CSV table of C-alpha atoms in Angstrom, one decimal:
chain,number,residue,atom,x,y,z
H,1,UNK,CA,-0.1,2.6,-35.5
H,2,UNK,CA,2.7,4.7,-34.7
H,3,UNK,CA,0.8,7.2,-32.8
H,4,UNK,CA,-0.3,4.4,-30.5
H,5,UNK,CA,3.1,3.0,-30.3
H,6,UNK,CA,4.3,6.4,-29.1
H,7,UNK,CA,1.8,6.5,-26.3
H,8,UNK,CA,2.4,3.3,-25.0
H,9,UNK,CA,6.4,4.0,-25.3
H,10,UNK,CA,5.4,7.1,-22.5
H,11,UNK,CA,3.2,5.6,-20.4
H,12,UNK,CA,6.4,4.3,-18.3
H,13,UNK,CA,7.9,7.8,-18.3
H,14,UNK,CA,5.1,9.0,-17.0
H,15,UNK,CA,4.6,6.7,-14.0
H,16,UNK,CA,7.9,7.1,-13.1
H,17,UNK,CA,8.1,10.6,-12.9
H,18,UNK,CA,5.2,10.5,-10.2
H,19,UNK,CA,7.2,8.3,-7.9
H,20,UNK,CA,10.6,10.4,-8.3
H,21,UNK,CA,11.0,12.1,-5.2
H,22,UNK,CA,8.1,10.5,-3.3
H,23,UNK,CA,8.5,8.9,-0.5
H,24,UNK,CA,9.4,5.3,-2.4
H,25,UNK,CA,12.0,7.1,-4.1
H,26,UNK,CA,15.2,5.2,-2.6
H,27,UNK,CA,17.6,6.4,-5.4
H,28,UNK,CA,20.2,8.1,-3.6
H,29,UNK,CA,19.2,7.8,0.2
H,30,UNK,CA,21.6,4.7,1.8
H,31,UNK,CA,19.2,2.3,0.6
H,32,UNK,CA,20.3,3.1,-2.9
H,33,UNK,CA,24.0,2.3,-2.5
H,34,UNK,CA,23.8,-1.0,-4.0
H,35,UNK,CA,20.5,0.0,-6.1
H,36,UNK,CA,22.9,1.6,-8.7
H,37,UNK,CA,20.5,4.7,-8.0
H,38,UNK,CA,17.2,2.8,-9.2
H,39,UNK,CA,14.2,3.2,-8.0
H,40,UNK,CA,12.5,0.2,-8.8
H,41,UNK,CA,14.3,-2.7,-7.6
H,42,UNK,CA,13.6,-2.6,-3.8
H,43,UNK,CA,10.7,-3.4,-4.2
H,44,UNK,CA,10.1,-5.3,-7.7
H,45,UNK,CA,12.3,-7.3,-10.5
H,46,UNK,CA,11.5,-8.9,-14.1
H,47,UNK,CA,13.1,-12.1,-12.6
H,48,UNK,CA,13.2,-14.2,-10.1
H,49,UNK,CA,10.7,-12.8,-7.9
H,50,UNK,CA,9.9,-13.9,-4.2
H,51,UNK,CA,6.3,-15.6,-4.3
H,52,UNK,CA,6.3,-16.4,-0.6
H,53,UNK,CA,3.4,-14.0,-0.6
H,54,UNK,CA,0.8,-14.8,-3.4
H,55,UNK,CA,0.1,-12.7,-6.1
H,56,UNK,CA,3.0,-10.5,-5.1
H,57,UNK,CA,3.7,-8.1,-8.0
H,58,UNK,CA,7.7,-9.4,-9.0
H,59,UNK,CA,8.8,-8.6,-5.4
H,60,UNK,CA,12.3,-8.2,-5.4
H,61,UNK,CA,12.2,-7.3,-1.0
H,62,UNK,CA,12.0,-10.0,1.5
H,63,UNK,CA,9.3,-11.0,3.5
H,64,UNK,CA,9.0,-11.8,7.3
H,65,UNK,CA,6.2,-13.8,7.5
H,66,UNK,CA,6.7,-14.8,10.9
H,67,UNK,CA,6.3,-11.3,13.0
H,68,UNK,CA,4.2,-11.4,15.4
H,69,UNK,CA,2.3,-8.5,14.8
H,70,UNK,CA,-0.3,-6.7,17.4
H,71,UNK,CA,-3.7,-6.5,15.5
H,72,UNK,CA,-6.1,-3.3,16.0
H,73,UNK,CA,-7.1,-3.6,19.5
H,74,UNK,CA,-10.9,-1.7,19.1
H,75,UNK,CA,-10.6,0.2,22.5
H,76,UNK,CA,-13.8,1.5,22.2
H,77,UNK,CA,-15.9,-2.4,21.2
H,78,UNK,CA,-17.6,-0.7,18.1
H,79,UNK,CA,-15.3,-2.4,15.5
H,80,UNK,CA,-18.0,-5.3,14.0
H,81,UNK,CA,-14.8,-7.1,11.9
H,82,UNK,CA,-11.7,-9.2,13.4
H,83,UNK,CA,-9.1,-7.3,12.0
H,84,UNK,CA,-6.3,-9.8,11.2
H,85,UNK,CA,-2.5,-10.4,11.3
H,86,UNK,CA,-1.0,-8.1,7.7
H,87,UNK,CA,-1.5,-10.4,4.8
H,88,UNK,CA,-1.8,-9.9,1.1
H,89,UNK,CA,0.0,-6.4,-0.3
H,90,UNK,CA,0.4,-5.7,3.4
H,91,UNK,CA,2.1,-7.7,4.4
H,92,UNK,CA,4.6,-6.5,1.8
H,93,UNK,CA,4.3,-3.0,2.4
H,94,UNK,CA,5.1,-4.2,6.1
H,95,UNK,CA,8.6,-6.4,5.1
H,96,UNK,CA,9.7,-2.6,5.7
H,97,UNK,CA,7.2,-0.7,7.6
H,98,UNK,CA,7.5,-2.9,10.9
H,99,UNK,CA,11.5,-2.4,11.4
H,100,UNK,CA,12.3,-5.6,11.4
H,101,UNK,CA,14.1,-6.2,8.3
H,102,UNK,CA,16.4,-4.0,6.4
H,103,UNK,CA,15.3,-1.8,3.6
H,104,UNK,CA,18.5,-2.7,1.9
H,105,UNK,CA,17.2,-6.9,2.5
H,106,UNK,CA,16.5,-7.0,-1.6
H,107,UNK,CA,17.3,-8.8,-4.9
H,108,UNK,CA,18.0,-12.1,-2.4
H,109,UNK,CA,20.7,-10.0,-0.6
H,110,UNK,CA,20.4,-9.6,3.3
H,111,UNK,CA,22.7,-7.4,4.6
H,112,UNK,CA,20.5,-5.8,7.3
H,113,UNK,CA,22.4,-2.3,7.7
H,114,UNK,CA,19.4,-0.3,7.4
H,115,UNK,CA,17.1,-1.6,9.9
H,116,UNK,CA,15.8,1.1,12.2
H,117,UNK,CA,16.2,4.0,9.0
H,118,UNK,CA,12.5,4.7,8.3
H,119,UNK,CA,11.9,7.8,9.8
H,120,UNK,CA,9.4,7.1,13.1
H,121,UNK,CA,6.4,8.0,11.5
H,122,UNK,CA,6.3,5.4,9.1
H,123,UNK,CA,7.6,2.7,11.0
H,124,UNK,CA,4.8,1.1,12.8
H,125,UNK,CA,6.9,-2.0,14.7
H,126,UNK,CA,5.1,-5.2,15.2
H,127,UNK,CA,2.0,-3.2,17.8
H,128,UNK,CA,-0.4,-2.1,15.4
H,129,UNK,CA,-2.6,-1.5,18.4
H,130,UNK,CA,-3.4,1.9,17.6
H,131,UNK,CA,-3.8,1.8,13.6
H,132,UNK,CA,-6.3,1.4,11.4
H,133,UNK,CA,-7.1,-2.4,11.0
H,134,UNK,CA,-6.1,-4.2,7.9
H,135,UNK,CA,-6.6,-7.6,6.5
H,136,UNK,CA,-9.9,-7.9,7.6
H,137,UNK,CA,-13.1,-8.9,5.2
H,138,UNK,CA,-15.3,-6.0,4.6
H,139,UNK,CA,-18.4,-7.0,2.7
H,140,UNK,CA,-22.1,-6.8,2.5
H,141,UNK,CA,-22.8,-8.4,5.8
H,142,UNK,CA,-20.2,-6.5,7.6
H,143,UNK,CA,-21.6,-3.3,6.3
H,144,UNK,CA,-25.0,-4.3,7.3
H,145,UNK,CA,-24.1,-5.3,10.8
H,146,UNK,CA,-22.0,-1.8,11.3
H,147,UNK,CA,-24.4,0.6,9.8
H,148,UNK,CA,-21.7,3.0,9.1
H,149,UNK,CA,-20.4,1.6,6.4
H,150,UNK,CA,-21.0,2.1,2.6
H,151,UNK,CA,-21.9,-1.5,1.2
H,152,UNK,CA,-19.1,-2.5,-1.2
H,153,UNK,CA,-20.6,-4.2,-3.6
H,154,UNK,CA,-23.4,-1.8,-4.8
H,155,UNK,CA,-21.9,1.9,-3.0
H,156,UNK,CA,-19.3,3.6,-5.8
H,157,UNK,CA,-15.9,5.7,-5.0
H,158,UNK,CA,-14.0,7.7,-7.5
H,159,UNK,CA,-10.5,7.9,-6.4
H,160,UNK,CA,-7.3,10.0,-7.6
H,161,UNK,CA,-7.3,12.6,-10.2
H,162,UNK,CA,-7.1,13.3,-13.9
H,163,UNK,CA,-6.0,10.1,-16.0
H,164,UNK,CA,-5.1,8.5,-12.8
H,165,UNK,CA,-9.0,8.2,-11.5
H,166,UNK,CA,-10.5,4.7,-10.4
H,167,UNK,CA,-14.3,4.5,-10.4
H,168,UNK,CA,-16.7,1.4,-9.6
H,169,UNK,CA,-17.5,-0.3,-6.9
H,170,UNK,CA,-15.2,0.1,-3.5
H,171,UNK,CA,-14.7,-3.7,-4.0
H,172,UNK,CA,-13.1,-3.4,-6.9
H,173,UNK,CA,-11.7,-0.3,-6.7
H,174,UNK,CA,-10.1,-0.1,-2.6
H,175,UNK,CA,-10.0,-3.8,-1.5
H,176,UNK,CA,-8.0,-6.8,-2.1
H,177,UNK,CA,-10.0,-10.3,-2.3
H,178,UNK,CA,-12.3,-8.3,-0.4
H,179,UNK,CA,-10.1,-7.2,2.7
H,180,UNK,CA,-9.3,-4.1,3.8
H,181,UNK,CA,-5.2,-3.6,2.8
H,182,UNK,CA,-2.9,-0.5,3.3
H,183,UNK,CA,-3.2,-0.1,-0.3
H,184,UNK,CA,-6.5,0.3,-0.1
H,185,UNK,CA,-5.6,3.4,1.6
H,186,UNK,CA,-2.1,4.2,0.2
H,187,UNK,CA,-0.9,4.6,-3.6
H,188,UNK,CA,2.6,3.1,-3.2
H,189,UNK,CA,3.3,4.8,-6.4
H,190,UNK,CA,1.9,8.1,-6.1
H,191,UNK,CA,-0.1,8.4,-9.1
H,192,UNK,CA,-3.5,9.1,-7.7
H,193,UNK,CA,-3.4,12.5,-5.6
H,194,UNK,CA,-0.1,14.7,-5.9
H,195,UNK,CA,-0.9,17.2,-3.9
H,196,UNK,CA,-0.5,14.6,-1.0
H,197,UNK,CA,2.5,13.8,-1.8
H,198,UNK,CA,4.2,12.9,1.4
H,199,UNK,CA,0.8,10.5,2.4
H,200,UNK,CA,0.8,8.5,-0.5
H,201,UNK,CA,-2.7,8.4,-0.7
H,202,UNK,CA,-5.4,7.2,-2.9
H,203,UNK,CA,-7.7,10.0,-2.7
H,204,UNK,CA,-8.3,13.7,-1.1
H,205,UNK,CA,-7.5,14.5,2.4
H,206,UNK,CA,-9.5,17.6,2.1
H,207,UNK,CA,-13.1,17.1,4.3
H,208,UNK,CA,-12.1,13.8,4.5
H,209,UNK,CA,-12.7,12.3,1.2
H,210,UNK,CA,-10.4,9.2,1.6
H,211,UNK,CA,-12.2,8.5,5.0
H,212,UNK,CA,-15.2,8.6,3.4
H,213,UNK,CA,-15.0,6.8,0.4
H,214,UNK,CA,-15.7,3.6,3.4
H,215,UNK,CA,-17.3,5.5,6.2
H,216,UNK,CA,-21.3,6.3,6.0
H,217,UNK,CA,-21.0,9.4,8.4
């Protein structure tokens, strides 16, 4: 009993040293000023959470939920989806990847002094013309229409490394009520693949793994 009280007690240590000094470690940059250096509460908070966005995990940040956001545009016609406007967990990784509301716009404050202070690359603006889709349904019929495609419901993925591994199906494992989400993609915590530290991403970059987990090339 105690021995399995002690594990559980450093299970939260563990997770947080992973996100310490990632890129979701606000503690300290201007964003923390009114954090009280915590890393947590920009994004999340054990009470009264914003559910503007369903199943949104205790989210502390707000949400713009009317940008008017640029899907995909599939220049080349080979996309076999409609990829759709963020929704879901994007939409909330996007109340501060699009530049449109403050980073510092949490706990129901909305000062707005930090719009504009992601650095370039990781803020996308409202055109997401020229990213990977998101928030589109990929399923069996999709994969069998594209034929590059793994199926998700029968094809497996193992993602991250050591204790932090995922296996199953991609369906369980990479989407989110079966559409395609940046965290699909992305480990917002960065407990899954360390050595990528500054990606935040769910599985190895290294020959492509992360591409491939979806992509039957």
């Amino acid at each position: 009993m105690g021995c399995g009280l002690l594990v559980v007690a450093l299970l939260p240590g563990t997770a947080a040293a992973l996100i310490t000094g990632s890129g979701h470690d606000l503690a300290g940059t201007a964003a923390g000023t009114n954090g009280g250096d915590q890393i947590c509460i920009y994004c999340h908070t054990p009470h009264n959470a914003n559910t503007v966005i369903a199943d949104a995990p205790l989210w502390n940040h707000q949400v713009d939920t009317g940008a008017a956001y640029i899907a995909y545009g599939d220049p080349a016609g080979t996309m076999d989806a409609t990829a759709g406007t963020p929704s879901g967990i994007s939409a909330l990784c996007m109340s501060c990847h699009d530049g449109q509301i403050g980073v510092d716009n949490y706990g129901g404050f909305t000062p707005g002094t930090l719009i504009g202070t992601i650095s370039s690359v990781a803020d996308f603006g409202l055109d997401l013309s020229n990213d990977h889709p998101i928030s589109f349904v990929y399923d069996t019929n999709l994969a069998n229409t594209d034929a590059e495609l793994w199926d998700p419901a029968v094809d497996t993925v193992s993602v991250g490394t050591g204790g932090t591994t995922q296996s199953g199906t991609i369906a369980a494992v990479l989407l989110f009520n079966d559409k395609v989400e940046c965290a699909s993609c992305h480990d917002v915590h960065n407990t899954q693949i360390s050595s990528e530290n500054y990606k935040l991403v769910r599985d190895n970059m290294v020959g492509s793994e992360l591409c491939l987990d979806c992509h039957n090339k």
